[in-house]
Coordinates of C-alpha atoms and ligand atoms in Angstrom, one line a residue:
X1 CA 88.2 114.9 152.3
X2 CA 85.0 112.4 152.6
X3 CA 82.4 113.0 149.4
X4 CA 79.8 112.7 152.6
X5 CA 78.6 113.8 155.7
X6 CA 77.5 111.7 158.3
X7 CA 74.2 112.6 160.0
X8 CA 72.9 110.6 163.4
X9 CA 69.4 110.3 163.6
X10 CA 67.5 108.3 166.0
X11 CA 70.3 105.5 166.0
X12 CA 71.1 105.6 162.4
X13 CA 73.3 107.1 160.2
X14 CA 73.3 108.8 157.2
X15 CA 75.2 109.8 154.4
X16 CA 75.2 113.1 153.1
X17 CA 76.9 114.3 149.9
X18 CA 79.4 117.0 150.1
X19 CA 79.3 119.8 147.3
X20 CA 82.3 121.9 146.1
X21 CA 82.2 125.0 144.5
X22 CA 84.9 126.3 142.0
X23 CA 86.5 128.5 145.2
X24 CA 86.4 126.0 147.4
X25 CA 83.0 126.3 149.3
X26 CA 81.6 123.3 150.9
X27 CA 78.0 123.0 151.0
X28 CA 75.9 119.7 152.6
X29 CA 73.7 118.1 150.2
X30 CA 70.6 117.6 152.0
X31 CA 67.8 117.5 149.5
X32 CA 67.2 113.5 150.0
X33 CA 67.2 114.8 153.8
X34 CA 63.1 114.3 154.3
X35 CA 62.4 111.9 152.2
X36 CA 65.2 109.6 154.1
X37 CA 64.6 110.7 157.7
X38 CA 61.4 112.9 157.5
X39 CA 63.6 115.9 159.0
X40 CA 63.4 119.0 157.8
X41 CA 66.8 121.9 158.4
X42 CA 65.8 125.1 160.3
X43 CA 67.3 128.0 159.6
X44 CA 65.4 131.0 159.7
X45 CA 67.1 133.9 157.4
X46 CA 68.9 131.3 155.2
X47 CA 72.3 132.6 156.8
X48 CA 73.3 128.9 156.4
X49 CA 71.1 127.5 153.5
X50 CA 72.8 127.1 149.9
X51 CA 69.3 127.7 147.6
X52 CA 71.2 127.6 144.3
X53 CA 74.4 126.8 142.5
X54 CA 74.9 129.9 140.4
X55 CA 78.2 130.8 138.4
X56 CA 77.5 134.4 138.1
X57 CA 79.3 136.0 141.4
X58 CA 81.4 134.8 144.1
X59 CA 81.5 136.7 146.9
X60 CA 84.1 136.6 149.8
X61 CA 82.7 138.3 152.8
X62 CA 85.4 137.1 155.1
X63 CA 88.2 138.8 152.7
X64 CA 85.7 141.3 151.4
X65 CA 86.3 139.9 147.7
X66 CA 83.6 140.6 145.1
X67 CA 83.5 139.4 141.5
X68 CA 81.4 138.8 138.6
X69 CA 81.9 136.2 136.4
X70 CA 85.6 135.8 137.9
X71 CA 86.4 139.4 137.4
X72 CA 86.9 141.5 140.7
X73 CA 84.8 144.3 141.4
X74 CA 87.7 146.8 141.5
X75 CA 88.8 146.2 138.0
X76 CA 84.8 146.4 136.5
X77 CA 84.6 149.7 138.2
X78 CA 87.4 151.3 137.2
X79 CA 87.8 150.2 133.6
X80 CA 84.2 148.5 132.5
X81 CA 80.4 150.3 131.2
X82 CA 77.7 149.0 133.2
X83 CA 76.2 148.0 129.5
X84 CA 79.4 145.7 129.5
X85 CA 79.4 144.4 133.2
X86 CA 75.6 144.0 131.9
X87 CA 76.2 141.9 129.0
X88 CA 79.1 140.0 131.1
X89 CA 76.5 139.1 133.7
X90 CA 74.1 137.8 131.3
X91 CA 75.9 136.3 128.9
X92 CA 79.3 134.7 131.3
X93 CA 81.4 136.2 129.3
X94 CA 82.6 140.2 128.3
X95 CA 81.3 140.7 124.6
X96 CA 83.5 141.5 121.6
X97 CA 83.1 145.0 120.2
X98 CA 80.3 143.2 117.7
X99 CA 78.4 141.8 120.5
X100 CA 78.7 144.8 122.7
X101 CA 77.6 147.1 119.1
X102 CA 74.5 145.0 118.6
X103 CA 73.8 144.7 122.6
X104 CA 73.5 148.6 122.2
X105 CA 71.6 149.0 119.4
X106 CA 69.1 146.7 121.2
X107 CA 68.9 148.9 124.5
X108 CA 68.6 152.3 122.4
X109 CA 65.9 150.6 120.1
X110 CA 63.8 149.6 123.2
X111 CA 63.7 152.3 125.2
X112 CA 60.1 153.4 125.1
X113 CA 57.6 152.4 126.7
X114 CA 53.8 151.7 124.9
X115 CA 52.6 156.0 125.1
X116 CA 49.6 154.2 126.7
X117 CA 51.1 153.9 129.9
X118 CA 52.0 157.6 130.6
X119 CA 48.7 157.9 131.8
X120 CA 49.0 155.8 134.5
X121 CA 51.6 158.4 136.0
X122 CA 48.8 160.9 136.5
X123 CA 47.0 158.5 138.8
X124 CA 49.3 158.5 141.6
X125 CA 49.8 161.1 144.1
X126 CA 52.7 163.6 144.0
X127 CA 53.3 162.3 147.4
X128 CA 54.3 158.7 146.0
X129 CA 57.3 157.1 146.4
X130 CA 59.1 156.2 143.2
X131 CA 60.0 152.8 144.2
X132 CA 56.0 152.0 144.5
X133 CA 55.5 153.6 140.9
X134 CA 58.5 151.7 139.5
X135 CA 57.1 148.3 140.7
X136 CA 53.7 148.9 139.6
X137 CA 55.2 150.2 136.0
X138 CA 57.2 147.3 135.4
X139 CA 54.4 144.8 136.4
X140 CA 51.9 146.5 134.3
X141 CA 54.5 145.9 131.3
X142 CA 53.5 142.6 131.1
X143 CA 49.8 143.4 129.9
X144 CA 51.7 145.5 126.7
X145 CA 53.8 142.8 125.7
X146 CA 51.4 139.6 126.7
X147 CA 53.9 138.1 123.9
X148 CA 56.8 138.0 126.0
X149 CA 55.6 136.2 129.0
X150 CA 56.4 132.6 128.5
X151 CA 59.9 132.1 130.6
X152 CA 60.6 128.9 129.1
X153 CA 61.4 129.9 125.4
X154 CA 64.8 130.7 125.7
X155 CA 65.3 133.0 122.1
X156 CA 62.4 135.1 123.4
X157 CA 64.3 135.0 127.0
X158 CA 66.9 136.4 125.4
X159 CA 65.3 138.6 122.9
X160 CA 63.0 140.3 126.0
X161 CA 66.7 141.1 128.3
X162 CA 67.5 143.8 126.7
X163 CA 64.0 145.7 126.3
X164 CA 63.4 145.1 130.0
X165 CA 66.8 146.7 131.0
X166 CA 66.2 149.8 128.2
X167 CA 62.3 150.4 129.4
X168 CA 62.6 150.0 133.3
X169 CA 65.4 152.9 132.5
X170 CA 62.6 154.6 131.1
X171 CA 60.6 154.3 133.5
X172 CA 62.4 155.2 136.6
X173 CA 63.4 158.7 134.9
X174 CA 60.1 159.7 134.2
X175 CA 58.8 158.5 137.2
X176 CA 61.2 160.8 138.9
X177 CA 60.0 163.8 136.1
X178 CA 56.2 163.2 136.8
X179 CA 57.2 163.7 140.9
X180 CA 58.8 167.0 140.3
X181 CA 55.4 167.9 137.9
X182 CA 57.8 168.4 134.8
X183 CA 57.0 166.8 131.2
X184 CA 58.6 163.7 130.9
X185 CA 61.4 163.6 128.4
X186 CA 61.4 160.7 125.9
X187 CA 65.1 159.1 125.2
X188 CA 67.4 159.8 122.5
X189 CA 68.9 157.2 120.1
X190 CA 72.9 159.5 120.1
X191 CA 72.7 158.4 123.6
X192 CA 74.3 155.4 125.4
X193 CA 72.8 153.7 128.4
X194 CA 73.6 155.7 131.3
X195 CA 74.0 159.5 129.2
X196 CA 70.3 158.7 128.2
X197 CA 69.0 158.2 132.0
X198 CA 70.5 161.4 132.5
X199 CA 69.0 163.3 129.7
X200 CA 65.4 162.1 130.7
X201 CA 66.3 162.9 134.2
X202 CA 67.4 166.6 133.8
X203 CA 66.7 167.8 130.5
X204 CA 63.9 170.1 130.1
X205 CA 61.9 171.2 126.8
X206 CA 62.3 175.0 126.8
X207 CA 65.8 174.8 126.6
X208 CA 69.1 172.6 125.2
X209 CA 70.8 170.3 128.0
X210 CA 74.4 169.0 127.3
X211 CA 74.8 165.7 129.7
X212 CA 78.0 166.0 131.4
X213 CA 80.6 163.1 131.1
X214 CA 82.1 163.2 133.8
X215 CA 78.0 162.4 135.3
X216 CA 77.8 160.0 132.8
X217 CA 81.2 158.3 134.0
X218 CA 80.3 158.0 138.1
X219 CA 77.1 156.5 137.1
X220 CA 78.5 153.8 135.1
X221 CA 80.6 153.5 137.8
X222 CA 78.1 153.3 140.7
X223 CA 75.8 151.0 138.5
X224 CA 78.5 148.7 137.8
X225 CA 79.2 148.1 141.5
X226 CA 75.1 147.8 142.2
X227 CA 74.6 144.8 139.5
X228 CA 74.7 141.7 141.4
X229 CA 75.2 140.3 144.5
X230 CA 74.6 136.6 144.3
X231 CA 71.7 135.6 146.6
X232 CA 70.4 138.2 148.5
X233 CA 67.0 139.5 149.6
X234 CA 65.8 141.2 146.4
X235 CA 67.6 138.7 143.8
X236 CA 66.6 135.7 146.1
X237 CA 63.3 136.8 145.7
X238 CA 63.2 137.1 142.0
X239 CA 64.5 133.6 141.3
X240 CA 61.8 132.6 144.1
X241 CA 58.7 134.3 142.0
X242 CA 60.2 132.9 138.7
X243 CA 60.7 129.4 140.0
X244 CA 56.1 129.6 139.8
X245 CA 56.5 130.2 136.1
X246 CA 55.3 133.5 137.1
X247 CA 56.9 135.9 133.7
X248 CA 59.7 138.2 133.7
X249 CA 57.9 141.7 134.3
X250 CA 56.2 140.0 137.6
X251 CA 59.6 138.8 138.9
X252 CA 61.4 141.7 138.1
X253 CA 58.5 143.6 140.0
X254 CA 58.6 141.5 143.0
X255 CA 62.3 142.0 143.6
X256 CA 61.9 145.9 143.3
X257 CA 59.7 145.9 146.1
X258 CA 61.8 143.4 148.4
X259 CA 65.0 146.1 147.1
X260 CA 62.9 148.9 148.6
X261 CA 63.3 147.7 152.4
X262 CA 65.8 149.7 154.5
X263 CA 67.1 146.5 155.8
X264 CA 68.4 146.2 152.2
X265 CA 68.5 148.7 149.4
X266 CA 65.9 150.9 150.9
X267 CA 69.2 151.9 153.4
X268 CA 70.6 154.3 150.9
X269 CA 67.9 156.8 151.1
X270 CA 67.8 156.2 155.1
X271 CA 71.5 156.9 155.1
X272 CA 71.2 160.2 154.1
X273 CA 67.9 160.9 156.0
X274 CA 69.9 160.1 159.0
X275 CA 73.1 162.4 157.9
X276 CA 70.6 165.1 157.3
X277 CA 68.7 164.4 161.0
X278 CA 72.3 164.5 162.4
X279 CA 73.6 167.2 160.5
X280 CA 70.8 169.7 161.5
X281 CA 71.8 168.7 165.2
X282 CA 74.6 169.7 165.3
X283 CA 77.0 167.1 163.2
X284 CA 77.1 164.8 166.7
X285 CA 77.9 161.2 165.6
X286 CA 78.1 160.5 169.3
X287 CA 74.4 160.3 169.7
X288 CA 73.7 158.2 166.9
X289 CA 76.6 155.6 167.3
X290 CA 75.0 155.7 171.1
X291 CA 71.6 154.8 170.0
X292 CA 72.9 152.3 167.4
X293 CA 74.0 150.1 170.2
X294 CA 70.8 150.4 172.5
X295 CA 68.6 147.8 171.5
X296 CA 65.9 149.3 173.3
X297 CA 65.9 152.8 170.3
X298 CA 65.1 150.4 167.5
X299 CA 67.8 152.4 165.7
X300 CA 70.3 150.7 163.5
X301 CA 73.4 152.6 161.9
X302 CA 72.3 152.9 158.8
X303 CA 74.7 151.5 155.8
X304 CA 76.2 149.5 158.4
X305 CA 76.4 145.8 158.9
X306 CA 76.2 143.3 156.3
X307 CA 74.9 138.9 156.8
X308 CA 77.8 138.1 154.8
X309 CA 80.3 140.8 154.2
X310 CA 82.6 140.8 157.6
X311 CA 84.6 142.7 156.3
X312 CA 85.1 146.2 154.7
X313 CA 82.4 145.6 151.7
X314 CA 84.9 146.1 148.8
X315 CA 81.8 148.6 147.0
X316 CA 81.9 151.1 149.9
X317 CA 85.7 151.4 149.7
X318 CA 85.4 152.2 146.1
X319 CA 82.7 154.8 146.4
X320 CA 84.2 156.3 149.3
X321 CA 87.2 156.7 147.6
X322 CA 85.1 158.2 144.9
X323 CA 83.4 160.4 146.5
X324 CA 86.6 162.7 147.7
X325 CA 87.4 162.6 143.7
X326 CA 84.2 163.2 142.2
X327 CA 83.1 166.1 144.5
X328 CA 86.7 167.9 144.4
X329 CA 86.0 167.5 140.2
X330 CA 82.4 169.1 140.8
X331 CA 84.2 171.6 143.1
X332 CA 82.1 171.2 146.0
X333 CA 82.3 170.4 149.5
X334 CA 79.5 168.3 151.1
X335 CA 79.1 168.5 154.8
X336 CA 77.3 165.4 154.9
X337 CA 80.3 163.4 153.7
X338 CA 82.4 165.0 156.1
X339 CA 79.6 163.6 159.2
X340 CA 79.6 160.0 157.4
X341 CA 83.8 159.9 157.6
X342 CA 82.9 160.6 161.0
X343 CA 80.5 158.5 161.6
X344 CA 82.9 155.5 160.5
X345 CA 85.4 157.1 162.2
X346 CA 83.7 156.7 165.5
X347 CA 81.8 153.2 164.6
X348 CA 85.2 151.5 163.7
X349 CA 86.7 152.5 166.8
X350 CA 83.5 150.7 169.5
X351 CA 83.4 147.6 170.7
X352 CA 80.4 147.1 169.7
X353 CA 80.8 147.2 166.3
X354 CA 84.6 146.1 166.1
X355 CA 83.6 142.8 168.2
X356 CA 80.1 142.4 165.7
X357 CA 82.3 143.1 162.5
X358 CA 79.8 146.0 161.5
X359 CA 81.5 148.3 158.5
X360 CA 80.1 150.3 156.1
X361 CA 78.1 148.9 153.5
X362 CA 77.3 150.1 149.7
X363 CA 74.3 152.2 150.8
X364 CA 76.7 154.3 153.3
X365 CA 79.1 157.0 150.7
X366 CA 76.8 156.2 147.3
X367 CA 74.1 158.7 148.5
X368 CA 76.9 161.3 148.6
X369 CA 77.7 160.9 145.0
X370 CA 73.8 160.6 144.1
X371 CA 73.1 163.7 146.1
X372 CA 76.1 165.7 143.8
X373 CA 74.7 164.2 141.0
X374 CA 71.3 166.3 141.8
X375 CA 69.6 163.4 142.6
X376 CA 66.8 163.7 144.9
X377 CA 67.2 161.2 148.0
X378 CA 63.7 159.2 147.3
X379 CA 65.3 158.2 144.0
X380 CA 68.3 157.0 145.8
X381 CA 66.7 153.0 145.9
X382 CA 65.2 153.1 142.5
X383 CA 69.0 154.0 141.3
X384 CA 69.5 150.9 143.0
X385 CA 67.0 149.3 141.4
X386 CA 68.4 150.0 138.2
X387 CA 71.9 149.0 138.6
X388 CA 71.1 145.6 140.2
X389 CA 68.3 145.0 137.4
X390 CA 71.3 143.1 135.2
X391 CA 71.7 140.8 138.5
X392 CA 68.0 140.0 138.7
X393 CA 67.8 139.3 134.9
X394 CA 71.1 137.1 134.6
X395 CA 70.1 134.9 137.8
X396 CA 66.5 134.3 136.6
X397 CA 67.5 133.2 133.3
X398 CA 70.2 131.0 135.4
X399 CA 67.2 129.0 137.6
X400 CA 65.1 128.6 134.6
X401 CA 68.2 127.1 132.7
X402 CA 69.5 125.0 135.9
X403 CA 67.8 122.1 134.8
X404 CA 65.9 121.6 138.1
X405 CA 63.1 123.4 137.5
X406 CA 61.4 122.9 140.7
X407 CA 59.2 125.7 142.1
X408 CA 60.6 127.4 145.9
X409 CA 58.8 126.2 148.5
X410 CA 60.9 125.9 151.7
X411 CA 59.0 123.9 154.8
X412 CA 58.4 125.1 158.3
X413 CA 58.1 123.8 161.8
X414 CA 54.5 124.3 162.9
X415 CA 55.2 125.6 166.6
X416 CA 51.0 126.3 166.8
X417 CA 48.1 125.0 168.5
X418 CA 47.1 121.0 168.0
X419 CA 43.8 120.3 166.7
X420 CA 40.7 122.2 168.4
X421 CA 37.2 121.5 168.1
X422 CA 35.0 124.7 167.0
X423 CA 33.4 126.9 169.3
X424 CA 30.0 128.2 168.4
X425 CA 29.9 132.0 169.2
X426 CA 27.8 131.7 172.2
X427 CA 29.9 129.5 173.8
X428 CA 33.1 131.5 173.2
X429 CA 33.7 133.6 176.6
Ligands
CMC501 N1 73.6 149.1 163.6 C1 73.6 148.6 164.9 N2 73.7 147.3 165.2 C2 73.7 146.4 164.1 C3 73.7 146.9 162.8 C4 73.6 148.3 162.5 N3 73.5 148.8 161.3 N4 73.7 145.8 161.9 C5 73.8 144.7 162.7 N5 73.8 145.1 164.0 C6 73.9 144.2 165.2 C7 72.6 143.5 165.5 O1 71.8 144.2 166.4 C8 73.1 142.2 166.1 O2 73.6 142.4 167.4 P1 73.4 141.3 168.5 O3 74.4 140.2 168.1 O4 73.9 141.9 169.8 O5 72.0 140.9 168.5 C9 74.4 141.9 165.2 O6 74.9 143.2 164.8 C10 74.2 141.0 164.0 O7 73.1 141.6 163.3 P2 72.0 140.8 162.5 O8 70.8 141.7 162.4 O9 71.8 139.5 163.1 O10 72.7 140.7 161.1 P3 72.0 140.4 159.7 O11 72.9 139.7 158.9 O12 70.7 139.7 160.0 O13 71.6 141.8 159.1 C11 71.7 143.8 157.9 C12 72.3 142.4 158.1 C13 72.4 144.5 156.7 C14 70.2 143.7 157.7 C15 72.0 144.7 159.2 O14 73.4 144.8 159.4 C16 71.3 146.0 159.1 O15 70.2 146.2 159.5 N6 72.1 147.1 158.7 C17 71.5 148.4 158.5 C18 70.7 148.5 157.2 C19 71.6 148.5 156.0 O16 72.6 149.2 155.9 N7 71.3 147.7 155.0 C20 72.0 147.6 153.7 C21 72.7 146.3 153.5 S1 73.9 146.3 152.2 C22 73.0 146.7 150.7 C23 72.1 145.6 150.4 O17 72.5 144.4 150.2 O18 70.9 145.9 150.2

């Protein structure tokens, strides 16, 4: 294969460099492109721009093959701890029982957050939705630890991961304590990463709370299969804040908010909205599949569809296949699962989404297991949130590293108005 492309502009040709990536994807070099031939690409969406070279996870969405740091999805989700898969994606490789000890000791050491801040709970509404309050939070870490904002000094980098993953945990539970109007539970050092979010989640005060394992194991589990996925909205987003030198805590806040939209991890908790709306209808799928397809409804099947996934996305498999296990272990029969089997059922067998390559998504069977879990369906994105936070943190550290350094600033193609001369207001009709 040619090392270039060949590009005909205007009656002259040029070369383009040809990238390769360790499975084989090809990429276009064109970041000589302007300066050579004052072109710009267009490409609304990015479905065809490369922003990065990243060796944290290779996704497949042709084969529906997911994997971080070279390790498939399946295999992390059935025998990894999302603190592992964790220290895996920010460190490129799985620790040794040492490494994993002292990565450990650092998230239980961290996990409060300055006592200062649990007033700013009380200043938001009970009608707030957590995803708001858990941007906010983070951001306003960054005036408690002004000594841990400069992103270029790497053994402070490294030193502030851990924290930020321990503290946003934090946050999130008692975010989700001050909605319901209960004291917020402080963390326990006995506990590992994921026992200790449930702890501050359910336990109460007035009386002893034993967190259940077998909790303690789906949530590792669902975690696990949340914590990256290369360059999407949210992590796109981070490395896009962070290429302005803008800190950690800013970055990590920006991304939460581009999570929350239902075109992206905002769909879990519109999943179940819309399994509820259907369920107290009657349990028709038929009129929701019917809307789906009329452009005119603005209704999309929710936790359906993916830009690069064309295939079954290999999280949903495993969660669906989880879900039939977990709830049988829980002994308890949701009818909502029972309309989203359905639901897929009936989508997988249209036209209209066999010939578009729509399947279920990650956000379509993981509100199931949340909702057994006991937790509440606005939470739904900010357990998101927290399971792709090891993504965010392992591909910022990777564009500050990169050696490019360059701030994101993409071009346009001005389609407005040439230049007008100004109208005085009584002249304007
Ligand atoms: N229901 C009905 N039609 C759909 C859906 C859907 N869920 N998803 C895509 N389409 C149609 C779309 O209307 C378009 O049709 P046409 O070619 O006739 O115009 C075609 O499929 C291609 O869709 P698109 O909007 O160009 O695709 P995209 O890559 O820009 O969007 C998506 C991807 C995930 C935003 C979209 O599929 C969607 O809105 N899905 C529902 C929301 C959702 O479940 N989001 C979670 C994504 S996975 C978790 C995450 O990464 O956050």
């Amino acid at each position: 294969m040619s090392d270039f492309a060949e590009l005909k502009l205007e009656g002259k040709t040029y070369q383009l460099p040809i990238v390769v990536g360790s499975e084989n994807e090809k990429a276009i070099d064109i970041r000589k492109l302007r300066a050579e031939t004052n072109y710009v690409t267009l490409d609304s969406g990015y479905g065809n721009t490369g922003a990065c070279k990243s060796e944290i996870t290779f996704i497949d969405g042709e084969k529906g093959i997911l994997r971080y740091r070279g390790y498939p999805i399946e295999q992390l989700a059935e025998k990894s701890t999302f603190v592992e898969t964790a220290y895996l994606l920010m460190n490129s490789k799985l620790p040794n029982q040492v490494e994993l000890n002292d990565f450990r000791e650092m998230l239980t050491r961290h996990s409060l957050i300055h006592e200062d801040m649990l007033h700013f709970y009380d200043g938001y509404p009970s009608t707030a939705h957590p995803m708001a309050i858990l941007s906010s939070m983070v951001c306003s870490l960054s005036s408690y630890y002004p000594e841990w904002l400069d992103p270029h000094d790497n053994a402070q980098v490294a030193q502030l991961m851990p924290r930020v993953l321990s503290k946003i945990r934090t946050i999130a539970a008692y975010s989700y304590k001050k909605s319901i109007g209960q004291p917020v539970i402080y963390p326990k050092n006995s506990l590992d990463y994921c026992a200790n979010f449930l702890y501050m989640m359910f336990a109460v005060p007035s009386e002893p709370y034993e967190v259940d394992e077998e909790m303690v194991k789906t949530l590792n589990m669902l975690l696990i299969l949340h914590a990256d996925h290369e360059q999407n909205c949210s992590t796109s987003t981070v490395r896009m804040v962070g290429s302005s030198d803008a800190n950690l805590f800013a970055s990590i806040a920006a991304g939460i908010l581009a999570l929350w939209g239902p075109k992206h991890g905002g769909a879990n908790q519109e999943v179940m909205e819309m399994l509820e709306e259907i369920n107290r209808n009657g349990g028709d799928v038929k009129k929701a599949i019917a809307m789906a397809k009329d452009k005119n409804s603005g209704f999309r099947l929710m936790g359906f569809g993916h830009r690069v996934y064309k295939n079954y996305d290999p999280r949903a498999k495993v969660i669906k296949k989880a879900c039939d296990q977990i709830l049988a272990k829980m002994n308890r029969k949701d009818p909502l699962l029972e309309i989203a089997k359905r639901l897929e059922e009936a989508a997988l067998s249209d036209p209209y989404f066999v010939d578009r390559k729509l399947y279920p998504n990650v956000d379509f069977y993981s509100g199931v297991i949340y909702r057994a879990m006991g937790i509440p369906t606005p939470m739904f994105t900010v357990m998101f949130a927290l399971g792709r936070l090891p993504g965010w943190l392992a591909q910022w550290m990777e564009m500050h590293r990169d050696g490019e350094g360059r701030i994101d600033r993409p071009r346009q193609i001005y389609t407005g108005e040439s230049e007008r001369i100004y109208v005085p207001m009584n002249q304007r009709t």
